[in-house]
Coordinates of C-alpha atoms and ligand atoms in Angstrom, one line a residue:
M1329 CA -125.5 253.7 33.5
L1330 CA -125.1 249.9 33.9
T1331 CA -122.1 247.9 34.9
A1332 CA -121.7 244.2 35.7
Q1333 CA -118.6 242.5 37.0
I1334 CA -117.6 239.1 38.3
K1335 CA -116.2 238.7 41.8
R1336 CA -114.9 235.5 43.2
L1337 CA -116.3 234.6 46.6
K1338 CA -114.1 232.3 48.5
L1339 CA -115.6 229.5 50.7
K1340 CA -114.4 229.1 54.2
D1341 CA -114.7 225.3 53.8
T1342 CA -115.1 223.2 50.6
W1343 CA -118.8 223.2 50.0
T1344 CA -120.2 219.7 49.2
I1345 CA -123.8 218.7 48.5
S1346 CA -125.1 215.5 46.9
R1347 CA -124.2 216.6 43.3
S1348 CA -121.2 218.9 43.6
S1349 CA -118.2 220.2 45.5
D1350 CA -116.7 223.7 45.4
D1351 CA -114.0 225.9 46.9
F1352 CA -115.2 229.2 45.4
K1353 CA -118.1 230.8 43.7
D1354 CA -118.0 233.4 40.9
N1355 CA -121.0 235.8 41.2
V1356 CA -121.9 238.8 39.1
F1357 CA -122.4 242.2 40.7
I1358 CA -124.6 244.8 38.9
R1359 CA -124.7 248.6 39.3
L1360 CA -127.5 250.8 37.9
E1361 CA -127.2 254.5 38.0
K1362 CA -129.7 257.2 37.1
D1363 CA -130.5 260.7 38.5
G1364 CA -127.5 260.6 40.8
V1365 CA -128.8 257.4 42.6
T1366 CA -127.1 254.0 42.4
G1367 CA -128.8 250.7 42.8
I1368 CA -126.8 247.5 43.3
G1369 CA -127.8 243.8 42.9
E1370 CA -126.1 240.4 42.8
A1371 CA -126.5 237.4 40.5
A1372 CA -125.4 234.0 41.7
P1373 CA -125.4 231.6 38.8
N1374 CA -126.4 228.0 39.5
F1375 CA -124.8 225.3 37.3
R1376 CA -127.8 222.9 37.8
Y1377 CA -129.8 225.3 35.7
G1378 CA -127.2 225.8 33.0
E1379 CA -126.0 229.2 34.4
N1380 CA -122.5 230.6 34.7
A1381 CA -121.0 234.0 35.3
E1382 CA -119.9 234.7 31.7
L1383 CA -123.4 234.0 30.3
T1384 CA -125.0 236.0 33.0
I1385 CA -122.9 239.1 32.0
K1386 CA -123.9 238.5 28.4
R1387 CA -127.6 238.5 29.3
V1388 CA -127.2 241.7 31.4
E1389 CA -125.5 243.4 28.4
Q1390 CA -128.3 242.2 26.1
V1391 CA -130.9 244.0 28.1
R1392 CA -128.9 247.3 28.3
P1393 CA -131.2 248.9 25.7
I1394 CA -134.3 248.0 27.8
L1395 CA -132.8 249.5 30.9
E1396 CA -131.8 252.7 29.0
K1397 CA -135.3 253.3 27.6
T1398 CA -137.6 252.3 30.5
D1399 CA -138.7 254.5 33.5
W1400 CA -137.5 252.4 36.5
R1401 CA -140.3 253.9 38.6
N1402 CA -142.6 251.6 36.6
F1403 CA -140.7 248.6 37.9
G1404 CA -143.5 246.2 37.0
D1405 CA -143.1 247.1 33.4
V1406 CA -139.3 246.7 33.6
K1407 CA -139.9 243.2 35.1
S1408 CA -142.2 242.2 32.2
A1409 CA -139.7 243.4 29.6
L1410 CA -136.9 241.4 31.3
D1411 CA -139.0 238.3 31.6
E1412 CA -139.5 238.5 27.8
A1413 CA -135.9 239.2 27.0
I1414 CA -134.2 236.7 29.3
T1415 CA -135.4 233.1 29.3
D1416 CA -132.3 231.5 30.8
Q1417 CA -129.9 232.8 33.4
S1418 CA -132.7 233.8 35.8
C1419 CA -130.0 235.0 38.2
A1420 CA -129.2 237.8 35.7
K1421 CA -132.8 239.0 36.0
C1422 CA -132.5 238.7 39.8
G1423 CA -129.4 240.8 39.9
I1424 CA -131.1 243.5 37.7
D1425 CA -134.4 243.4 39.5
S1426 CA -132.6 243.7 42.9
A1427 CA -130.6 246.7 41.7
I1428 CA -133.8 248.3 40.5
M1429 CA -135.5 247.7 43.9
D1430 CA -132.5 249.2 45.6
W1431 CA -132.6 252.2 43.3
I1432 CA -136.3 252.7 43.9
G1433 CA -135.8 252.6 47.7
K1434 CA -132.9 255.0 47.6
K1435 CA -134.8 257.3 45.2
Y1436 CA -137.7 257.6 47.6
K1437 CA -135.5 257.3 50.7
V1438 CA -137.3 254.2 52.2
P1439 CA -136.1 250.7 53.0
Y1440 CA -137.3 248.1 50.5
F1441 CA -139.2 246.3 53.3
R1442 CA -141.3 249.4 53.7
L1443 CA -142.1 249.5 50.0
I1444 CA -143.6 246.0 50.2
G1445 CA -145.2 246.4 53.6
A1446 CA -143.1 243.8 55.3
N1447 CA -142.9 244.1 59.1
P1448 CA -139.2 244.1 60.1
A1449 CA -140.0 242.7 63.5
A1450 CA -141.5 239.6 61.9
T1451 CA -138.3 238.1 60.3
P1452 CA -137.9 234.4 61.1
K1453 CA -134.8 232.8 62.4
T1454 CA -132.4 231.5 59.8
S1455 CA -130.9 228.1 59.7
Y1456 CA -127.2 227.5 59.3
S1457 CA -126.2 224.9 56.7
I1458 CA -123.6 222.2 57.3
G1459 CA -122.2 220.9 54.0
I1460 CA -121.3 217.3 53.4
D1461 CA -117.8 216.5 54.8
S1462 CA -116.0 213.9 56.9
V1463 CA -117.8 213.2 60.1
E1464 CA -115.1 214.9 62.1
N1465 CA -115.3 218.1 60.0
M1466 CA -119.1 218.1 60.2
Q1467 CA -118.9 217.9 63.9
R1468 CA -116.4 220.7 64.0
K1469 CA -118.7 222.8 61.8
I1470 CA -121.6 222.1 64.1
R1471 CA -119.6 223.3 67.1
E1472 CA -118.6 226.4 65.1
A1473 CA -122.2 227.0 64.4
E1474 CA -122.9 227.5 68.1
P1475 CA -124.6 231.0 67.6
Y1476 CA -127.2 229.5 65.3
P1477 CA -130.2 227.7 66.9
I1478 CA -131.3 225.8 63.8
L1479 CA -129.1 223.6 61.6
K1480 CA -129.6 222.4 58.0
I1481 CA -127.9 219.2 57.3
K1482 CA -127.2 218.0 53.7
L1483 CA -127.9 214.3 53.1
G1484 CA -128.5 212.3 49.9
K1485 CA -125.2 210.5 49.4
D1486 CA -124.6 206.9 50.7
N1487 CA -123.8 207.7 54.3
D1488 CA -127.0 209.4 55.6
E1489 CA -127.0 207.3 58.8
E1490 CA -123.4 207.9 59.6
I1491 CA -124.0 211.7 59.2
M1492 CA -127.1 211.9 61.3
N1493 CA -125.6 209.8 64.1
A1494 CA -122.6 212.1 64.1
V1495 CA -124.9 215.2 64.2
R1496 CA -127.0 213.9 67.1
E1497 CA -123.8 213.0 68.9
V1498 CA -122.9 216.7 69.2
T1499 CA -126.2 218.6 69.1
D1500 CA -129.8 218.5 70.1
K1501 CA -130.7 221.6 68.1
T1502 CA -133.6 221.8 65.7
V1503 CA -132.3 220.1 62.5
R1504 CA -133.7 220.4 59.0
V1505 CA -132.6 218.0 56.3
D1506 CA -131.9 218.7 52.6
A1507 CA -131.5 215.6 50.4
N1508 CA -130.9 217.6 47.2
E1509 CA -132.8 215.0 45.1
G1510 CA -130.5 212.3 46.5
W1511 CA -133.0 209.6 47.1
K1512 CA -134.2 207.9 43.9
D1513 CA -136.5 205.2 45.3
R1514 CA -139.8 206.3 46.9
Q1515 CA -140.0 203.4 49.4
L1516 CA -136.5 204.1 50.6
A1517 CA -137.3 207.8 50.9
A1518 CA -140.4 207.1 53.0
E1519 CA -138.3 204.9 55.3
K1520 CA -135.6 207.5 55.6
I1521 CA -138.2 210.2 56.5
Q1522 CA -139.8 208.0 59.1
W1523 CA -136.3 207.4 60.6
L1524 CA -135.4 211.1 60.5
K1525 CA -138.6 211.9 62.4
T1526 CA -137.3 209.8 65.3
L1527 CA -134.2 212.0 65.3
G1528 CA -136.2 215.2 65.8
V1529 CA -135.9 216.5 62.3
E1530 CA -138.3 219.3 61.5
F1531 CA -138.8 218.9 57.7
V1532 CA -137.1 217.4 54.6
E1533 CA -136.2 219.4 51.6
Q1534 CA -136.3 217.9 48.1
P1535 CA -136.1 214.2 49.0
M1536 CA -136.4 213.0 45.4
P1537 CA -135.4 214.2 41.9
A1538 CA -137.5 217.0 40.4
D1539 CA -138.5 214.8 37.5
Q1540 CA -140.1 212.2 39.7
L1541 CA -143.2 214.2 40.6
D1542 CA -145.5 211.1 40.6
D1543 CA -143.3 209.5 43.2
M1544 CA -143.4 212.7 45.3
I1545 CA -147.2 212.6 45.2
W1546 CA -147.0 209.0 46.5
L1547 CA -144.5 210.1 49.1
K1548 CA -146.4 213.1 50.4
E1549 CA -149.4 210.8 51.3
R1550 CA -147.1 208.8 53.6
S1551 CA -144.5 211.2 54.8
A1552 CA -143.9 211.4 58.5
L1553 CA -142.5 215.0 58.0
P1554 CA -143.3 218.0 55.9
L1555 CA -141.7 218.0 52.5
V1556 CA -140.4 221.2 51.0
A1557 CA -139.8 221.6 47.2
D1558 CA -136.5 223.2 46.1
E1559 CA -135.1 221.9 42.9
S1560 CA -138.7 221.3 41.7
V1561 CA -139.6 225.0 41.8
K1562 CA -138.1 228.0 40.1
N1563 CA -140.9 230.6 39.7
A1564 CA -144.6 231.2 40.4
S1565 CA -145.7 229.2 37.3
D1566 CA -144.2 226.0 38.8
I1567 CA -146.1 226.1 42.1
L1568 CA -149.6 224.9 41.1
K1569 CA -148.5 221.5 40.0
L1570 CA -146.5 221.0 43.2
A1571 CA -149.4 221.5 45.7
G1572 CA -150.2 217.8 45.8
A1573 CA -146.6 216.7 46.0
F1574 CA -145.1 218.9 48.7
H1575 CA -146.2 220.7 51.9
G1576 CA -144.1 223.8 51.1
I1577 CA -141.8 225.5 48.7
N1578 CA -138.3 226.9 49.0
I1579 CA -138.2 230.3 47.2
K1580 CA -134.7 231.3 46.0
L1581 CA -134.6 234.7 44.3
M1582 CA -131.8 233.7 42.0
K1583 CA -134.1 231.0 40.5
S1584 CA -137.3 233.1 40.5
G1585 CA -135.7 236.0 38.7
G1586 CA -135.7 238.6 41.5
P1587 CA -137.6 240.0 44.5
Q1588 CA -140.7 241.0 42.4
E1589 CA -141.2 237.4 41.3
G1590 CA -140.4 236.3 44.8
L1591 CA -143.4 238.2 46.0
R1592 CA -145.6 236.7 43.3
M1593 CA -144.4 233.2 44.5
I1594 CA -145.3 234.1 48.1
A1595 CA -148.8 235.1 47.1
M1596 CA -149.3 232.0 45.0
A1597 CA -148.0 229.6 47.7
R1598 CA -150.2 231.2 50.4
A1599 CA -153.3 230.9 48.1
L1600 CA -152.5 227.2 47.8
D1601 CA -152.0 226.8 51.6
L1602 CA -148.3 225.9 51.1
K1603 CA -145.6 226.6 53.7
I1604 CA -142.9 228.9 52.5
M1605 CA -139.1 228.9 53.0
L1606 CA -136.7 231.5 51.7
G1607 CA -133.4 230.0 50.6
C1608 CA -130.2 231.1 48.9
M1609 CA -127.2 230.1 46.9
I1610 CA -123.6 230.8 47.9
E1611 CA -124.0 234.6 47.9
S1612 CA -122.6 237.7 49.5
S1613 CA -124.5 239.9 52.0
L1614 CA -125.9 241.8 49.1
A1615 CA -128.1 239.0 47.7
I1616 CA -128.7 237.6 51.2
T1617 CA -130.0 241.0 52.5
T1618 CA -132.2 241.3 49.4
A1619 CA -133.9 238.0 50.2
A1620 CA -134.1 238.9 53.9
Q1621 CA -136.2 241.9 53.0
L1622 CA -139.0 239.5 52.0
S1623 CA -138.6 237.2 55.0
P1624 CA -141.3 238.6 57.2
Y1625 CA -143.7 237.0 54.8
V1626 CA -142.4 233.4 55.1
D1627 CA -142.4 230.6 57.6
W1628 CA -138.8 229.4 57.4
A1629 CA -135.5 231.0 56.4
D1630 CA -132.2 229.5 55.2
L1631 CA -130.3 232.7 54.4
D1632 CA -126.7 231.8 55.4
G1633 CA -124.8 231.9 52.0
N1634 CA -122.9 234.9 53.2
L1635 CA -121.8 233.2 56.4
L1636 CA -120.1 230.5 54.4
I1637 CA -117.7 232.8 52.5
S1638 CA -114.5 234.5 53.8
N1639 CA -114.3 237.6 51.6
D1640 CA -117.8 239.1 51.7
P1641 CA -117.6 242.5 49.9
Y1642 CA -120.8 243.8 51.6
R1643 CA -122.4 244.5 54.9
G1644 CA -126.2 244.3 55.3
M1645 CA -128.6 242.1 57.3
T1646 CA -127.2 240.9 60.6
V1647 CA -128.0 237.8 62.6
Q1648 CA -128.4 237.5 66.4
D1649 CA -129.2 234.1 67.9
G1650 CA -130.5 233.1 64.5
K1651 CA -132.9 236.1 64.3
M1652 CA -132.4 238.3 61.2
N1653 CA -132.2 242.0 61.7
L1654 CA -132.9 244.1 58.6
P1655 CA -130.8 247.2 57.9
E1656 CA -132.6 250.5 58.3
G1657 CA -131.0 252.2 55.3
P1658 CA -132.9 253.1 52.1
G1659 CA -133.3 250.5 49.4
L1660 CA -131.7 247.2 50.2
G1661 CA -129.7 248.9 53.0
V1662 CA -126.5 247.3 51.9
S1663 CA -123.1 249.1 52.0
D1664 CA -119.5 248.2 51.0
K1665 CA -117.5 246.6 53.7
Ligands
MG1982 MG1 -132.1 222.9 48.9

């Protein structure tokens, strides 16, 4: 049995990045049931890639016949069938693939991280993201983020300097910067990165637009800090062409199409000697915990989407001093709140 329903996740603070501003997020929650076992998964549509909750539900409904006739124990086959059937709304595939991984783990009574051989003691610390806001509000959010040792700061509008000065006024924590494609000129980007290095920034995510790959190759040769691709990468097939333009990639399961593709991306990035970050959208603890299961295999984590919402329907991975603790339960280990 398959069901998919939209739930509205409310944001604690209006969430602003260089291209958008939101007060809530409509995500799709998927349940798959067979042999008395229920698997659950979440799809978080991303407008940048032409996704929305209604279309996501439509895609889930379209693959109902595939899910009815396949043996989920052969989950690689299910993935191949979904990859062929769904060519947009990658988040729909992610929600289904996550639900199948949850189902498999529950069926065999093992946590998903055991199925993929990931060492639960090796999870990285997650950063906590501070969205773009007034300087006063950003400083308040930084104070509220006291339990998190690493901050991610969104830049890329016209007040980068004002923001970074305000950040450094209130904290000396490790800071990562995400420009969300906000810098269009490569010379300017190089100067900004040089300046950010003097402020103790660890790395910069997606400094320039995804369609300016030649500028990124130029920038990588001169960059004072590691550069991490986000908007430039969706799934494993994108990674090869990015190896000369970035030092690392940000894997988001919603863009990749699910945890199985996430693992392929990890293997591909490692083979190309790229650093790996695991990121997220605005998501509940269900999708965040799904990503966290893969995190022992990556260098950096930015899995904080659930911390930014006020009505999280689920309980899963917990965070202590930034360190992520995976739940011991079978499958994804996520339960209703
Ligand atoms: Mg990003």
